GROMACS .gro file of C-alpha atoms in nm:
model
  463
    1MET     CA    1   0.835   2.629  -0.293
    2GLU     CA    2   0.502   2.493  -0.175
    3TYR     CA    3   0.295   2.257  -0.388
    4LEU     CA    4  -0.061   2.129  -0.363
    5ILE     CA    5  -0.117   1.756  -0.411
    6ARG     CA    6  -0.471   1.667  -0.516
    7PHE     CA    7  -0.533   1.308  -0.400
    8ALA     CA    8  -0.802   1.073  -0.522
    9GLN     CA    9  -1.085   1.055  -0.272
   10MET     CA   10  -1.024   0.693  -0.167
   11HIS     CA   11  -0.793   0.483   0.050
   12GLU     CA   12  -0.732   0.783   0.275
   13THR     CA   13  -0.476   0.621   0.506
   14PHE     CA   14  -0.269   0.503   0.208
   15ARG     CA   15  -0.232   0.837   0.030
   16LEU     CA   16   0.039   1.017   0.226
   17PRO     CA   17   0.247   0.701   0.300
   18GLU     CA   18   0.258   0.625  -0.074
   19VAL     CA   19   0.387   0.976  -0.153
   20GLN     CA   20   0.641   0.955   0.130
   21ALA     CA   21   0.761   0.619  -0.003
   22LEU     CA   22   0.805   0.767  -0.350
   23ALA     CA   23   0.999   1.060  -0.201
   24ALA     CA   24   1.234   0.807  -0.038
   25LEU     CA   25   1.266   0.618  -0.367
   26GLU     CA   26   1.345   0.931  -0.568
   27GLY     CA   27   1.571   1.085  -0.304
   28ILE     CA   28   1.343   1.388  -0.272
   29ASP     CA   29   1.338   1.611   0.035
   30LEU     CA   30   0.966   1.623   0.117
   31GLU     CA   31   0.811   1.833   0.392
   32VAL     CA   32   0.441   1.797   0.463
   33VAL     CA   33   0.301   2.140   0.550
   34ARG     CA   34  -0.068   2.057   0.585
   35TYR     CA   35  -0.272   1.740   0.547
   36SER     CA   36  -0.584   1.579   0.690
   37LEU     CA   37  -0.741   1.242   0.617
   38GLU     CA   38  -1.072   1.426   0.575
   39SER     CA   39  -0.951   1.617   0.270
   40PRO     CA   40  -0.790   1.515  -0.061
   41ILE     CA   41  -0.574   1.831  -0.054
   42CYS     CA   42  -0.220   1.810   0.081
   43ILE     CA   43   0.027   2.099   0.095
   44VAL     CA   44   0.394   2.003   0.073
   45ARG     CA   45   0.725   2.185   0.038
   46LEU     CA   46   0.968   2.069  -0.234
   47SER     CA   47   1.297   2.199  -0.369
   48SER     CA   48   1.200   2.226  -0.734
   49GLU     CA   49   0.939   2.163  -1.002
   50ASP     CA   50   1.143   1.866  -1.123
   51ASP     CA   51   1.107   1.711  -0.777
   52ALA     CA   52   0.732   1.765  -0.799
   53ARG     CA   53   0.715   1.585  -1.134
   54HIS     CA   54   0.927   1.293  -1.018
   55LEU     CA   55   0.735   1.263  -0.692
   56VAL     CA   56   0.396   1.190  -0.852
   57ARG     CA   57   0.482   1.035  -1.189
   58ARG     CA   58   0.400   0.683  -1.062
   59ALA     CA   59   0.177   0.772  -0.766
   60ILE     CA   60  -0.143   0.568  -0.789
   61LEU     CA   61  -0.350   0.774  -0.543
   62VAL     CA   62  -0.249   1.119  -0.674
   63GLN     CA   63  -0.459   1.294  -0.936
   64ALA     CA   64  -0.216   1.582  -0.989
   65ILE     CA   65   0.031   1.817  -0.826
   66PHE     CA   66   0.005   2.198  -0.852
   67GLU     CA   67   0.249   2.479  -0.790
   68LEU     CA   68   0.075   2.665  -0.506
   69TRP     CA   69   0.017   3.032  -0.590
   70GLY     CA   70  -0.183   3.129  -0.285
   71SER     CA   71  -0.440   3.033  -0.021
   72GLY     CA   72  -0.679   3.198   0.221
   73ALA     CA   73  -0.988   3.159   0.435
   74THR     CA   74  -1.176   3.412   0.223
   75VAL     CA   75  -1.166   3.524  -0.140
   76GLU     CA   76  -1.002   3.850  -0.031
   77GLU     CA   77  -0.732   3.662   0.163
   78LEU     CA   78  -0.681   3.433  -0.134
   79HIS     CA   79  -0.615   3.722  -0.372
   80ALA     CA   80  -0.382   3.892  -0.128
   81SER     CA   81  -0.187   3.567  -0.093
   82VAL     CA   82  -0.168   3.521  -0.473
   83ARG     CA   83  -0.032   3.873  -0.519
   84SER     CA   84   0.231   3.841  -0.246
   85THR     CA   85   0.339   3.483  -0.325
   86SER     CA   86   0.333   3.447  -0.703
   87SER     CA   87   0.352   3.788  -0.870
   88HIS     CA   88   0.713   3.724  -0.975
   89LEU     CA   89   0.589   3.420  -1.174
   90TRP     CA   90   0.319   3.596  -1.377
   91PRO     CA   91   0.541   3.718  -1.668
   92LYS     CA   92   0.638   3.357  -1.750
   93TYR     CA   93   0.279   3.281  -1.857
   94ALA     CA   94   0.178   3.618  -2.005
   95THR     CA   95   0.145   3.499  -2.366
   96SER     CA   96   0.073   3.126  -2.321
   97SER     CA   97  -0.267   2.970  -2.371
   98PHE     CA   98  -0.429   2.885  -2.042
   99LYS     CA   99  -0.729   2.733  -1.870
  100PHE     CA  100  -0.892   2.799  -1.532
  101GLY     CA  101  -1.090   2.535  -1.345
  102LEU     CA  102  -1.268   2.499  -1.010
  103ASP     CA  103  -1.244   2.197  -0.776
  104SER     CA  104  -1.492   2.211  -0.485
  105PHE     CA  105  -1.450   1.936  -0.226
  106GLN     CA  106  -1.765   1.870  -0.019
  107GLY     CA  107  -1.934   2.167  -0.185
  108THR     CA  108  -2.096   2.274  -0.509
  109ARG     CA  109  -2.152   2.590  -0.713
  110THR     CA  110  -2.372   2.685  -1.005
  111ASN     CA  111  -2.209   2.761  -1.339
  112GLU     CA  112  -2.272   3.130  -1.282
  113GLN     CA  113  -2.101   3.118  -0.942
  114ARG     CA  114  -1.808   2.925  -1.084
  115LEU     CA  115  -1.758   3.175  -1.363
  116ALA     CA  116  -1.789   3.471  -1.125
  117LEU     CA  117  -1.521   3.327  -0.895
  118ILE     CA  118  -1.284   3.261  -1.186
  119GLN     CA  119  -1.334   3.615  -1.317
  120THR     CA  120  -1.211   3.761  -0.989
  121PHE     CA  121  -0.863   3.663  -1.116
  122ALA     CA  122  -0.889   3.894  -1.414
  123TYR     CA  123  -0.603   4.103  -1.272
  124LEU     CA  124  -0.355   3.829  -1.372
  125PRO     CA  125  -0.167   3.966  -1.678
  126PHE     CA  126  -0.247   3.672  -1.906
  127ALA     CA  127  -0.283   3.789  -2.267
  128GLY     CA  128  -0.278   3.444  -2.428
  129PRO     CA  129  -0.589   3.263  -2.554
  130VAL     CA  130  -0.816   3.062  -2.329
  131LYS     CA  131  -0.827   2.694  -2.431
  132MET     CA  132  -1.046   2.443  -2.254
  133ARG     CA  133  -0.851   2.162  -2.422
  134GLY     CA  134  -0.481   2.147  -2.492
  135ALA     CA  135  -0.391   2.467  -2.308
  136ASP     CA  136  -0.022   2.535  -2.242
  137HIS     CA  137  -0.095   2.585  -1.872
  138GLU     CA  138  -0.381   2.485  -1.647
  139PHE     CA  139  -0.473   2.673  -1.332
  140ALA     CA  140  -0.718   2.554  -1.070
  141ILE     CA  141  -0.905   2.705  -0.777
  142PHE     CA  142  -0.959   2.457  -0.493
  143GLU     CA  143  -1.227   2.492  -0.227
  144GLU     CA  144  -1.246   2.296   0.098
  145TRP     CA  145  -1.602   2.301   0.226
  146PRO     CA  146  -1.728   2.177   0.565
  147PHE     CA  147  -1.869   1.825   0.573
  148ASN     CA  148  -2.229   1.798   0.453
  149SER     CA  149  -2.223   2.161   0.340
  150VAL     CA  150  -2.475   2.115   0.058
  151PRO     CA  151  -2.774   1.983   0.261
  152LEU     CA  152  -2.685   2.221   0.546
  153GLY     CA  153  -2.687   2.518   0.307
  154ILE     CA  154  -2.344   2.646   0.415
  155PRO     CA  155  -2.270   2.946   0.188
  156ASP     CA  156  -1.889   2.953   0.182
  157PRO     CA  157  -1.597   2.708   0.200
  158ASP     CA  158  -1.348   2.695   0.486
  159ARG     CA  159  -1.048   2.761   0.265
  160TYR     CA  160  -0.943   2.847  -0.091
  161TYR     CA  161  -0.628   2.757  -0.286
  162VAL     CA  162  -0.499   2.847  -0.632
  163GLY     CA  163  -0.229   2.658  -0.819
  164ARG     CA  164  -0.071   2.586  -1.156
  165ARG     CA  165  -0.082   2.224  -1.267
  166VAL     CA  166   0.268   2.075  -1.283
  167ALA     CA  167   0.216   1.702  -1.340
  168SER     CA  168  -0.038   1.421  -1.317
  169GLY     CA  169  -0.019   1.104  -1.111
  170ALA     CA  170  -0.052   0.752  -1.250
  171ARG     CA  171  -0.426   0.714  -1.200
  172ASP     CA  172  -0.456   0.548  -1.543
  173LEU     CA  173  -0.220   0.261  -1.459
  174PRO     CA  174  -0.464   0.048  -1.252
  175ALA     CA  175  -0.700   0.033  -1.551
  176ARG     CA  176  -0.420  -0.114  -1.763
  177LEU     CA  177  -0.372  -0.395  -1.511
  178ASP     CA  178  -0.743  -0.433  -1.430
  179LEU     CA  179  -0.832  -0.783  -1.307
  180LYS     CA  180  -1.145  -0.781  -1.524
  181LYS     CA  181  -0.923  -0.786  -1.832
  182ARG     CA  182  -0.657  -1.022  -1.696
  183ARG     CA  183  -0.647  -1.372  -1.843
  184TYR     CA  184  -0.581  -1.560  -1.522
  185ILE     CA  185  -0.702  -1.467  -1.172
  186SER     CA  186  -0.836  -1.634  -0.859
  187THR     CA  187  -1.087  -1.533  -0.594
  188THR     CA  188  -0.806  -1.391  -0.380
  189SER     CA  189  -0.618  -1.194  -0.648
  190MET     CA  190  -0.538  -0.845  -0.517
  191ASP     CA  191  -0.698  -0.567  -0.722
  192SER     CA  192  -0.456  -0.380  -0.945
  193GLU     CA  193  -0.483  -0.045  -0.768
  194LEU     CA  194  -0.382  -0.172  -0.425
  195ALA     CA  195  -0.122  -0.406  -0.575
  196LEU     CA  196   0.045  -0.105  -0.740
  197VAL     CA  197   0.028   0.095  -0.418
  198THR     CA  198   0.194  -0.195  -0.236
  199ALA     CA  199   0.467  -0.204  -0.501
  200ASN     CA  200   0.525   0.167  -0.442
  201MET     CA  201   0.543   0.115  -0.066
  202VAL     CA  202   0.813  -0.150  -0.110
  203LEU     CA  203   1.005   0.084  -0.347
  204ALA     CA  204   0.995  -0.140  -0.656
  205ALA     CA  205   1.218   0.004  -0.928
  206PRO     CA  206   1.458  -0.098  -1.209
  207GLY     CA  207   1.757  -0.293  -1.083
  208LYS     CA  208   1.578  -0.419  -0.771
  209LEU     CA  209   1.488  -0.778  -0.682
  210MET     CA  210   1.136  -0.827  -0.544
  211TYR     CA  211   0.987  -1.144  -0.396
  212ASP     CA  212   0.635  -1.260  -0.309
  213PRO     CA  213   0.625  -1.579  -0.095
  214PHE     CA  214   0.247  -1.615  -0.149
  215ALA     CA  215   0.247  -1.536  -0.521
  216GLY     CA  216  -0.080  -1.701  -0.624
  217THR     CA  217  -0.173  -1.562  -0.966
  218GLY     CA  218   0.094  -1.292  -0.949
  219SER     CA  219  -0.078  -0.959  -0.870
  220PHE     CA  220   0.212  -0.822  -0.665
  221PRO     CA  221   0.497  -0.947  -0.889
  222ILE     CA  222   0.316  -0.800  -1.192
  223ALA     CA  223   0.285  -0.463  -1.018
  224CYS     CA  224   0.656  -0.465  -0.929
  225ALA     CA  225   0.750  -0.571  -1.282
  226GLN     CA  226   0.546  -0.280  -1.416
  227PHE     CA  227   0.784  -0.051  -1.226
  228GLY     CA  228   1.090  -0.226  -1.370
  229SER     CA  229   1.188  -0.471  -1.094
  230LEU     CA  230   1.309  -0.826  -1.150
  231VAL     CA  231   1.050  -1.038  -0.971
  232PHE     CA  232   1.046  -1.374  -0.798
  233GLY     CA  233   0.769  -1.564  -0.626
  234SER     CA  234   0.661  -1.891  -0.471
  235ASP     CA  235   0.347  -2.056  -0.343
  236ILE     CA  236   0.277  -2.369  -0.142
  237ASP     CA  237   0.018  -2.468  -0.406
  238GLY     CA  238   0.194  -2.518  -0.739
  239ARG     CA  239  -0.139  -2.533  -0.922
  240SER     CA  240  -0.192  -2.161  -0.874
  241LEU     CA  241   0.141  -2.090  -1.043
  242ARG     CA  242   0.092  -2.334  -1.330
  243GLY     CA  243  -0.268  -2.239  -1.402
  244ASP     CA  244  -0.455  -2.403  -1.688
  245GLY     CA  245  -0.257  -2.383  -2.010
  246ALA     CA  246  -0.004  -2.136  -2.149
  247ASP     CA  247  -0.236  -1.834  -2.154
  248LYS     CA  248  -0.424  -1.895  -1.830
  249SER     CA  249  -0.123  -1.913  -1.603
  250LEU     CA  250   0.095  -1.684  -1.399
  251ARG     CA  251   0.349  -1.671  -1.680
  252GLY     CA  252   0.067  -1.598  -1.924
  253ASN     CA  253  -0.026  -1.291  -1.719
  254PHE     CA  254   0.325  -1.152  -1.757
  255ASP     CA  255   0.311  -1.225  -2.128
  256GLN     CA  256  -0.022  -1.039  -2.154
  257TYR     CA  257   0.143  -0.719  -2.028
  258GLY     CA  258   0.472  -0.763  -2.212
  259LEU     CA  259   0.661  -0.815  -1.885
  260LEU     CA  260   0.822  -1.156  -1.939
  261GLY     CA  261   1.162  -0.989  -1.937
  262GLN     CA  262   1.109  -0.893  -1.572
  263VAL     CA  263   1.046  -1.251  -1.454
  264GLY     CA  264   1.327  -1.388  -1.240
  265GLY     CA  265   1.161  -1.715  -1.141
  266PHE     CA  266   0.867  -1.880  -0.966
  267PHE     CA  267   0.865  -2.206  -0.776
  268THR     CA  268   0.655  -2.417  -0.540
  269ALA     CA  269   0.761  -2.380  -0.180
  270ASP     CA  270   0.639  -2.327   0.174
  271LEU     CA  271   0.771  -2.015   0.349
  272THR     CA  272   0.882  -2.223   0.648
  273ASN     CA  273   1.056  -2.477   0.420
  274THR     CA  274   1.205  -2.250   0.158
  275PRO     CA  275   1.507  -2.324  -0.064
  276ILE     CA  276   1.604  -1.955  -0.059
  277ARG     CA  277   1.935  -1.879   0.111
  278ARG     CA  278   1.887  -1.710   0.446
  279SER     CA  279   2.167  -1.526   0.621
  280ARG     CA  280   2.241  -1.571   0.989
  281LEU     CA  281   2.135  -1.277   1.199
  282GLY     CA  282   2.360  -1.096   1.440
  283GLU     CA  283   2.671  -1.049   1.227
  284PRO     CA  284   2.748  -0.674   1.241
  285GLY     CA  285   2.953  -0.530   0.959
  286SER     CA  286   2.828  -0.763   0.687
  287GLY     CA  287   2.648  -0.475   0.515
  288GLY     CA  288   2.377  -0.711   0.399
  289ARG     CA  289   2.609  -0.946   0.212
  290GLY     CA  290   2.446  -1.282   0.165
  291ARG     CA  291   2.100  -1.128   0.163
  292LEU     CA  292   1.924  -1.118  -0.169
  293PHE     CA  293   1.605  -0.914  -0.192
  294ASP     CA  294   1.548  -0.539  -0.208
  295GLY     CA  295   1.184  -0.587  -0.125
  296ILE     CA  296   0.933  -0.850  -0.011
  297LEU     CA  297   0.559  -0.797  -0.051
  298CYS     CA  298   0.268  -1.033  -0.006
  299ASP     CA  299  -0.092  -1.090   0.094
  300PRO     CA  300  -0.070  -1.398   0.318
  301PRO     CA  301  -0.371  -1.633   0.346
  302TYR     CA  302  -0.608  -1.543   0.627
  303GLY     CA  303  -0.722  -1.902   0.687
  304VAL     CA  304  -1.095  -1.825   0.643
  305ARG     CA  305  -1.186  -2.014   0.325
  306GLU     CA  306  -0.975  -2.301   0.450
  307GLY     CA  307  -0.744  -2.340   0.748
  308LEU     CA  308  -0.380  -2.241   0.739
  309PHE     CA  309  -0.134  -2.522   0.674
  310VAL     CA  310   0.239  -2.571   0.625
  311LEU     CA  311   0.439  -2.870   0.510
  312GLY     CA  312   0.491  -3.129   0.781
  313VAL     CA  313   0.305  -3.371   1.005
  314ARG     CA  314   0.152  -3.326   1.349
  315ASP     CA  315   0.315  -3.638   1.487
  316ALA     CA  316   0.641  -3.734   1.317
  317VAL     CA  317   0.654  -4.067   1.501
  318LYS     CA  318   0.316  -4.184   1.371
  319ASN     CA  319   0.375  -4.057   1.019
  320VAL     CA  320   0.713  -4.195   0.922
  321ARG     CA  321   0.775  -4.170   0.547
  322VAL     CA  322   0.886  -4.519   0.445
  323VAL     CA  323   1.062  -4.659   0.142
  324GLU     CA  324   0.809  -4.809  -0.099
  325VAL     CA  325   0.920  -5.046  -0.376
  326GLY     CA  326   1.279  -4.937  -0.347
  327MET     CA  327   1.197  -4.566  -0.380
  328GLU     CA  328   1.162  -4.303  -0.108
  329ALA     CA  329   0.802  -4.181  -0.100
  330TYR     CA  330   0.882  -3.814  -0.167
  331LYS     CA  331   1.057  -3.910  -0.494
  332LYS     CA  332   0.748  -4.073  -0.642
  333PRO     CA  333   0.588  -3.871  -0.927
  334ASN     CA  334   0.245  -3.873  -0.757
  335PHE     CA  335   0.375  -3.779  -0.413
  336VAL     CA  336   0.166  -3.522  -0.225
  337PRO     CA  337   0.355  -3.361   0.066
  338PRO     CA  338   0.172  -3.387   0.400
  339LYS     CA  339   0.058  -3.069   0.574
  340LYS     CA  340  -0.012  -2.970   0.931
  341PRO     CA  341  -0.214  -2.682   1.085
  342TYR     CA  342  -0.027  -2.354   1.104
  343SER     CA  343  -0.069  -2.076   1.358
  344PHE     CA  344  -0.181  -1.745   1.211
  345LEU     CA  345   0.037  -1.552   1.455
  346ALA     CA  346   0.332  -1.782   1.385
  347MET     CA  347   0.288  -1.715   1.012
  348LEU     CA  348   0.311  -1.338   1.069
  349ASP     CA  349   0.618  -1.390   1.283
  350ASP     CA  350   0.777  -1.618   1.023
  351ILE     CA  351   0.724  -1.356   0.752
  352LEU     CA  352   0.913  -1.100   0.958
  353GLN     CA  353   1.190  -1.347   1.039
  354PHE     CA  354   1.225  -1.442   0.673
  355ALA     CA  355   1.244  -1.074   0.576
  356ALA     CA  356   1.511  -1.006   0.837
  357GLU     CA  357   1.721  -1.292   0.699
  358THR     CA  358   1.684  -1.212   0.327
  359LEU     CA  359   1.642  -0.835   0.285
  360VAL     CA  360   1.938  -0.612   0.211
  361ASP     CA  361   2.004  -0.321   0.447
  362ASN     CA  362   1.717  -0.069   0.420
  363GLY     CA  363   1.519  -0.312   0.205
  364ARG     CA  364   1.146  -0.309   0.265
  365LEU     CA  365   0.878  -0.558   0.365
  366SER     CA  366   0.512  -0.477   0.294
  367PHE     CA  367   0.241  -0.728   0.375
  368TRP     CA  368  -0.134  -0.730   0.433
  369MET     CA  369  -0.271  -0.839   0.768
  370PRO     CA  370  -0.639  -0.875   0.870
  371THR     CA  371  -0.776  -0.771   1.208
  372ALA     CA  372  -1.107  -0.709   1.383
  373ASN     CA  373  -1.240  -0.356   1.418
  374ASP     CA  374  -1.332  -0.428   1.780
  375GLU     CA  375  -1.042  -0.311   1.997
  376GLU     CA  376  -1.089  -0.607   2.230
  377GLN     CA  377  -1.037  -0.853   1.943
  378GLU     CA  378  -0.781  -0.652   1.748
  379ILE     CA  379  -0.469  -0.846   1.651
  380ALA     CA  380  -0.149  -0.665   1.748
  381ILE     CA  381   0.090  -0.555   1.475
  382PRO     CA  382   0.390  -0.792   1.483
  383THR     CA  383   0.738  -0.656   1.549
  384HIS     CA  384   1.094  -0.774   1.493
  385PRO     CA  385   1.427  -0.638   1.624
  386TYR     CA  386   1.567  -0.610   1.270
  387LEU     CA  387   1.264  -0.437   1.120
  388GLU     CA  388   1.158  -0.076   1.173
  389MET     CA  389   0.794   0.004   1.107
  390VAL     CA  390   0.754   0.264   0.833
  391ALA     CA  391   0.378   0.289   0.780
  392VAL     CA  392   0.048   0.123   0.867
  393CYS     CA  393  -0.237   0.178   0.619
  394THR     CA  394  -0.587   0.047   0.687
  395GLN     CA  395  -0.869  -0.061   0.457
  396THR     CA  396  -1.189  -0.094   0.660
  397PHE     CA  397  -1.474  -0.330   0.580
  398ASN     CA  398  -1.783  -0.398   0.791
  399LYS     CA  399  -1.661  -0.566   1.110
  400TRP     CA  400  -1.300  -0.622   1.015
  401SER     CA  401  -1.016  -0.443   0.844
  402ARG     CA  402  -0.696  -0.529   0.669
  403ARG     CA  403  -0.375  -0.338   0.715
  404LEU     CA  404  -0.086  -0.285   0.480
  405ILE     CA  405   0.215  -0.282   0.712
  406THR     CA  406   0.552  -0.166   0.580
  407TYR     CA  407   0.889  -0.218   0.749
  408ARG     CA  408   1.249  -0.119   0.676
  409ARG     CA  409   1.534  -0.366   0.732
  410ILE     CA  410   1.771  -0.217   0.990
  411PRO     CA  411   2.148  -0.268   0.944
  412ASP     CA  412   2.280  -0.529   1.188
  413GLU     CA  413   2.495  -0.284   1.382
  414ASN     CA  414   2.190  -0.070   1.464
  415VAL     CA  415   1.985  -0.351   1.620
  416ASP     CA  416   1.921  -0.337   1.996
  417PRO     CA  417   2.081  -0.650   2.153
  418THR     CA  418   1.826  -0.646   2.438
  419THR     CA  419   1.536  -0.706   2.198
  420LEU     CA  420   1.729  -0.994   2.040
  421LYS     CA  421   1.756  -1.170   2.376
  422GLU     CA  422   1.385  -1.115   2.445
  423ARG     CA  423   1.294  -1.262   2.108
  424ALA     CA  424   1.519  -1.566   2.157
  425ALA     CA  425   1.348  -1.639   2.491
  426ARG     CA  426   0.999  -1.664   2.344
  427VAL     CA  427   0.815  -1.996   2.332
  428PRO     CA  428   0.725  -2.095   1.971
  429ILE     CA  429   0.360  -2.151   1.879
  430ASP     CA  430   0.295  -2.508   1.767
  431GLY     CA  431   0.026  -2.775   1.784
  432GLY     CA  432  -0.353  -2.751   1.780
  433THR     CA  433  -0.631  -2.731   1.522
  434VAL     CA  434  -0.671  -2.468   1.248
  435ASP     CA  435  -0.936  -2.293   1.460
  436GLU     CA  436  -0.733  -2.296   1.780
  437LEU     CA  437  -0.431  -2.151   1.600
  438ASN     CA  438  -0.608  -1.866   1.420
  439PRO     CA  439  -0.769  -1.588   1.629
  440PHE     CA  440  -0.881  -1.403   1.316
  441ARG     CA  441  -1.063  -1.713   1.184
  442GLN     CA  442  -1.235  -1.756   1.520
  443GLY     CA  443  -1.352  -1.396   1.523
  444TYR     CA  444  -1.459  -1.403   1.157
  445PHE     CA  445  -1.694  -1.698   1.199
  446ALA     CA  446  -1.823  -1.561   1.530
  447GLY     CA  447  -1.916  -1.235   1.359
  448PHE     CA  448  -1.650  -1.053   1.563
  449ARG     CA  449  -1.883  -1.044   1.861
  450THR     CA  450  -1.712  -0.976   2.192
  451PRO     CA  451  -1.781  -1.269   2.427
  452GLU     CA  452  -2.020  -1.175   2.704
  453ALA     CA  453  -1.879  -1.175   3.055
  454PRO     CA  454  -2.015  -1.462   3.268
  455THR     CA  455  -2.285  -1.372   3.519
  456PRO     CA  456  -2.129  -1.366   3.868
  457ALA     CA  457  -2.253  -1.625   4.111
  458PRO     CA  458  -2.495  -1.491   4.377
  459ILE     CA  459  -2.348  -1.411   4.714
  460ASP     CA  460  -2.525  -1.502   5.036
  461GLY     CA  461  -2.749  -1.218   5.134
  462ASP     CA  462  -2.816  -1.101   4.773
  463ILE     CA  463  -3.182  -1.041   4.700
   0.00000   0.00000   0.00000
């Protein structure tokens, strides 16, 4: 049976990947029949109405899903399709209360035109009462109009659809976790809508362990906990985890939403110096034993507000940690660990390596990565032999964008040994200043302007 998914008109590149992720999570066989980024209407084929309900029940970017009764390029084609496709369904709704609505994308109609179009379906044998609120069943006519159809005076849409509403998405959930109502946030806290979408992409669910290595104030762990996962997190800056008091803290945020029972643990750590157990790669047949997490999700620092750093020193010889007054320096209560500049590209690579060493087989990694919109300055999407790319979703700003990249952890026995050798032969990135090590930071402060080519020197004989 075909169904019509009515998406929210936002985050276009995220919409279908989120639904596909939820199909994988629910074990639903999903076939996309028709979809375009230019339209919020998506036609899919599913096995049953139950699958349709389960598919969208926690979808953040889905308004609703409808059982598709017919479609056509004209009103006449639409009615012919409805009669041939859905006539066997009509008796089920003969005595129920019902409601008809009209959804015109990129177009508009007067009330008289809307009513006239709805009345063309008077042949449907519905004898029940019409209820605008609380009807047993809701039917909708969808119209896809050409772009800019209103100012251009285009008289008719490109295509019509009719469907019966089956279930709604979870469009109300972001408002419940809205940052404006959250007790403790920072300037870099991810908004609740995209945090929930990221949690869906990483397949957060009851019984799963999720980890955010750049937890900050906890937007991603909270989103995963909302979907029933046991969550863990860390951050190089312990102050962001502790906050200011019991209420204004990461733990206080979980308490605000009644999610303390989903907290596994949070700790201060640097991703490159983590206490988390990491399995050795290249051991076929282990089945993921020794690896802990079902999903890893994060929004790593971009190094714009301040440069990227990790624990360590630039020159270990010049910065020897000595014993002071009979106590090693790092054991002193006021000890502040030293930091050194960190390569942006090395950070992306380290995230992938960490995921490969800690994710169970088929576990997912989803992380946000910034890049320039200019193709000449665009930062390549990182790859790893143990990680298969699942989806790349893009949120575009003025001169730069950020991508949500999702990977699946490949079982060891399915990894190509040639790519492992190529990766082992690479030269690690180390040394330099925060600007030299971060191409995105350089482009950001340069306004993402492409450097002009130098003027060639004159050649003898040129005039």
